Amino acid sequence: MGMEQKGKIIISEEEIQGKVRELAGQISKDYEGLNPIIITVLRGAVYFMVDLTRYLTIPHRIDFLAISSYGPAAQTGGVRITKDLDLDIHDEHVLILEDIVDTGLTLHYLLRILKERGPASIKICTFLDRAAQRIADLHIDYRGFEVGEAFVVGYGLDRDEKFRNLQYIMAVEE
Ligand code: IMP
Ligand code: MG
């Protein structure tokens, strides 16, 4: 039950920070003059958000929401907002940050809920993308890295609430 975890580092701290700066540069360019609301899905994406926003060169606001799926999302196909946004996103430009998109079902349902509030635009930025697992038809606007099948931890991603604070991404041996 220590901090040790068997696995292989697949993305280093240097690679992560380089990519986060690159994404922040692109987002700063694309959202020039739009004063976007950056929405972070709790809790894994918090680490990514903190680094990303520090490199943004444009005015923006941040907000948070938490969701839980009704059982396995793949079977029941629904998410519930357990902590809602504080900001009103009507007529606002919204960018959602996620730690990893796997089946895409979570974000698919979240998008449906948020679109009903009438944002001016809504885009997705995910730190990791496991596209081979995708079930939902979801357009990813910004992605950090593509990952394979193996479960990953670190940089916000957990296994049983552990390992979020690793500076790198590690593929875990189950
Ligand atoms: P999905 O896209 O609806 O299948 O679910 C994505 C969510 O599952 C992410 O936001 C993570 O919370 C979790 N998740 C999926 N794959 C991993 C992984 O490899 N490590 C840690 N969490 C994961
Ligand atoms: Mg998550």
PDB file of C-alpha atoms in Angstrom, residues 2-114:
ATOM      1  CA  GLY A   2       2.983   2.342  -0.480  1.00  0.00           C
ATOM      2  CA  MET A   3       3.530   4.766  -3.303  1.00  0.00           C
ATOM      3  CA  GLU A   4       5.343   2.144  -5.355  1.00  0.00           C
ATOM      4  CA  GLN A   5       3.517   0.964  -8.396  1.00  0.00           C
ATOM      5  CA  LYS A   6       4.711  -1.619 -10.890  1.00  0.00           C
ATOM      6  CA  GLY A   7       4.505  -0.269 -14.364  1.00  0.00           C
ATOM      7  CA  LYS A   8       6.236   1.452 -17.205  1.00  0.00           C
ATOM      8  CA  ILE A   9       6.614   5.198 -17.694  1.00  0.00           C
ATOM      9  CA  ILE A  10       5.123   5.893 -21.112  1.00  0.00           C
ATOM     10  CA  ILE A  11       5.065   9.708 -21.042  1.00  0.00           C
ATOM     11  CA  SER A  12       7.732  11.655 -19.176  1.00  0.00           C
ATOM     12  CA  GLU A  13       7.326  14.861 -17.207  1.00  0.00           C
ATOM     13  CA  GLU A  14       9.276  16.755 -19.901  1.00  0.00           C
ATOM     14  CA  GLU A  15       7.037  15.412 -22.655  1.00  0.00           C
ATOM     15  CA  ILE A  16       3.935  16.336 -20.663  1.00  0.00           C
ATOM     16  CA  GLN A  17       5.057  19.898 -19.993  1.00  0.00           C
ATOM     17  CA  GLY A  18       6.108  20.383 -23.623  1.00  0.00           C
ATOM     18  CA  LYS A  19       2.739  19.181 -24.862  1.00  0.00           C
ATOM     19  CA  VAL A  20       0.797  21.273 -22.374  1.00  0.00           C
ATOM     20  CA  ARG A  21       2.618  24.415 -23.557  1.00  0.00           C
ATOM     21  CA  GLU A  22       1.927  23.480 -27.165  1.00  0.00           C
ATOM     22  CA  LEU A  23      -1.798  23.010 -26.459  1.00  0.00           C
ATOM     23  CA  ALA A  24      -1.940  26.269 -24.510  1.00  0.00           C
ATOM     24  CA  GLY A  25      -0.349  28.086 -27.443  1.00  0.00           C
ATOM     25  CA  GLN A  26      -2.894  26.680 -29.872  1.00  0.00           C
ATOM     26  CA  ILE A  27      -5.828  27.416 -27.552  1.00  0.00           C
ATOM     27  CA  SER A  28      -4.591  30.979 -26.912  1.00  0.00           C
ATOM     28  CA  LYS A  29      -4.539  31.544 -30.669  1.00  0.00           C
ATOM     29  CA  ASP A  30      -7.930  29.957 -31.356  1.00  0.00           C
ATOM     30  CA  TYR A  31      -9.718  31.735 -28.484  1.00  0.00           C
ATOM     31  CA  GLU A  32      -8.243  35.198 -28.993  1.00  0.00           C
ATOM     32  CA  GLY A  33     -10.914  37.766 -28.074  1.00  0.00           C
ATOM     33  CA  LEU A  34     -13.453  35.131 -26.967  1.00  0.00           C
ATOM     34  CA  ASN A  35     -12.878  35.150 -23.176  1.00  0.00           C
ATOM     35  CA  PRO A  36     -13.679  31.416 -22.944  1.00  0.00           C
ATOM     36  CA  ILE A  37     -14.890  29.487 -19.918  1.00  0.00           C
ATOM     37  CA  ILE A  38     -12.541  26.586 -19.273  1.00  0.00           C
ATOM     38  CA  ILE A  39     -14.532  23.782 -17.662  1.00  0.00           C
ATOM     39  CA  THR A  40     -12.650  21.112 -15.758  1.00  0.00           C
ATOM     40  CA  VAL A  41     -14.231  17.739 -15.096  1.00  0.00           C
ATOM     41  CA  LEU A  42     -13.350  16.809 -11.528  1.00  0.00           C
ATOM     42  CA  ARG A  43     -11.167  15.362 -10.328  1.00  0.00           C
ATOM     43  CA  GLY A  44      -8.530  13.945 -12.685  1.00  0.00           C
ATOM     44  CA  ALA A  45      -8.375  16.881 -15.103  1.00  0.00           C
ATOM     45  CA  VAL A  46      -7.495  19.385 -12.345  1.00  0.00           C
ATOM     46  CA  TYR A  47      -3.775  18.743 -12.703  1.00  0.00           C
ATOM     47  CA  PHE A  48      -3.927  19.327 -16.458  1.00  0.00           C
ATOM     48  CA  MET A  49      -6.033  22.481 -16.001  1.00  0.00           C
ATOM     49  CA  VAL A  50      -3.632  24.074 -13.543  1.00  0.00           C
ATOM     50  CA  ASP A  51      -0.663  23.608 -15.884  1.00  0.00           C
ATOM     51  CA  LEU A  52      -2.543  24.479 -19.078  1.00  0.00           C
ATOM     52  CA  THR A  53      -4.106  27.709 -17.854  1.00  0.00           C
ATOM     53  CA  ARG A  54      -0.780  28.994 -16.547  1.00  0.00           C
ATOM     54  CA  TYR A  55       0.470  28.969 -20.146  1.00  0.00           C
ATOM     55  CA  LEU A  56      -2.619  30.626 -21.653  1.00  0.00           C
ATOM     56  CA  THR A  57      -1.962  34.163 -22.835  1.00  0.00           C
ATOM     57  CA  ILE A  58      -5.636  35.166 -23.214  1.00  0.00           C
ATOM     58  CA  PRO A  59      -8.262  36.239 -20.662  1.00  0.00           C
ATOM     59  CA  HIS A  60     -10.385  33.281 -19.599  1.00  0.00           C
ATOM     60  CA  ARG A  61     -12.476  32.051 -16.712  1.00  0.00           C
ATOM     61  CA  ILE A  62     -12.365  28.643 -15.021  1.00  0.00           C
ATOM     62  CA  ASP A  63     -15.145  26.531 -13.600  1.00  0.00           C
ATOM     63  CA  PHE A  64     -15.610  22.966 -12.406  1.00  0.00           C
ATOM     64  CA  LEU A  65     -18.160  20.226 -12.534  1.00  0.00           C
ATOM     65  CA  ALA A  66     -18.344  16.682 -11.280  1.00  0.00           C
ATOM     66  CA  ILE A  67     -20.296  13.832 -12.771  1.00  0.00           C
ATOM     67  CA  SER A  68     -21.088  10.272 -11.949  1.00  0.00           C
ATOM     68  CA  SER A  69     -22.352   7.663 -14.325  1.00  0.00           C
ATOM     69  CA  TYR A  70     -25.484   5.663 -13.643  1.00  0.00           C
ATOM     70  CA  GLY A  71     -23.628   2.387 -13.267  1.00  0.00           C
ATOM     71  CA  PRO A  72     -21.420   1.315 -16.162  1.00  0.00           C
ATOM     72  CA  ALA A  73     -21.912   4.077 -18.732  1.00  0.00           C
ATOM     73  CA  ALA A  74     -21.713   1.639 -21.605  1.00  0.00           C
ATOM     74  CA  GLN A  75     -24.812  -0.199 -20.391  1.00  0.00           C
ATOM     75  CA  THR A  76     -27.018   2.529 -19.019  1.00  0.00           C
ATOM     76  CA  GLY A  77     -25.792   5.429 -21.105  1.00  0.00           C
ATOM     77  CA  GLY A  78     -26.207   8.281 -18.722  1.00  0.00           C
ATOM     78  CA  VAL A  79     -24.338  10.677 -16.502  1.00  0.00           C
ATOM     79  CA  ARG A  80     -25.560  12.816 -13.674  1.00  0.00           C
ATOM     80  CA  ILE A  81     -24.022  16.120 -12.663  1.00  0.00           C
ATOM     81  CA  THR A  82     -23.127  15.814  -8.986  1.00  0.00           C
ATOM     82  CA  LYS A  83     -21.486  19.252  -8.753  1.00  0.00           C
ATOM     83  CA  ASP A  84     -22.714  21.815 -11.245  1.00  0.00           C
ATOM     84  CA  LEU A  85     -20.971  24.843 -12.715  1.00  0.00           C
ATOM     85  CA  ASP A  86     -21.166  28.172 -10.921  1.00  0.00           C
ATOM     86  CA  LEU A  87     -21.004  30.184 -14.151  1.00  0.00           C
ATOM     87  CA  ASP A  88     -23.817  30.538 -16.666  1.00  0.00           C
ATOM     88  CA  ILE A  89     -22.496  29.298 -20.020  1.00  0.00           C
ATOM     89  CA  HIS A  90     -25.331  30.752 -22.130  1.00  0.00           C
ATOM     90  CA  ASP A  91     -23.788  32.578 -25.133  1.00  0.00           C
ATOM     91  CA  GLU A  92     -20.299  31.807 -23.843  1.00  0.00           C
ATOM     92  CA  HIS A  93     -17.435  30.000 -25.545  1.00  0.00           C
ATOM     93  CA  VAL A  94     -16.811  26.824 -23.590  1.00  0.00           C
ATOM     94  CA  LEU A  95     -13.808  24.527 -23.571  1.00  0.00           C
ATOM     95  CA  ILE A  96     -14.131  21.280 -21.606  1.00  0.00           C
ATOM     96  CA  LEU A  97     -10.969  19.729 -20.177  1.00  0.00           C
ATOM     97  CA  GLU A  98     -10.773  15.993 -19.534  1.00  0.00           C
ATOM     98  CA  ASP A  99      -7.967  13.745 -18.316  1.00  0.00           C
ATOM     99  CA  ILE A 100      -8.721  10.864 -20.669  1.00  0.00           C
ATOM    100  CA  VAL A 101     -11.421  10.007 -23.177  1.00  0.00           C
ATOM    101  CA  ASP A 102     -11.939   6.278 -23.384  1.00  0.00           C
ATOM    102  CA  THR A 103     -15.319   5.080 -24.673  1.00  0.00           C
ATOM    103  CA  GLY A 104     -16.327   8.742 -24.931  1.00  0.00           C
ATOM    104  CA  LEU A 105     -19.696   8.018 -23.354  1.00  0.00           C
ATOM    105  CA  THR A 106     -19.152  10.257 -20.338  1.00  0.00           C
ATOM    106  CA  LEU A 107     -18.362  13.289 -22.468  1.00  0.00           C
ATOM    107  CA  HIS A 108     -21.046  12.442 -24.992  1.00  0.00           C
ATOM    108  CA  TYR A 109     -23.748  12.719 -22.332  1.00  0.00           C
ATOM    109  CA  LEU A 110     -22.132  15.684 -20.638  1.00  0.00           C
ATOM    110  CA  LEU A 111     -22.048  17.543 -23.957  1.00  0.00           C
ATOM    111  CA  ARG A 112     -25.727  16.875 -24.443  1.00  0.00           C
ATOM    112  CA  ILE A 113     -26.544  18.391 -21.058  1.00  0.00           C
ATOM    113  CA  LEU A 114     -24.327  21.457 -21.549  1.00  0.00           C
TER     114      LEU A 114
END
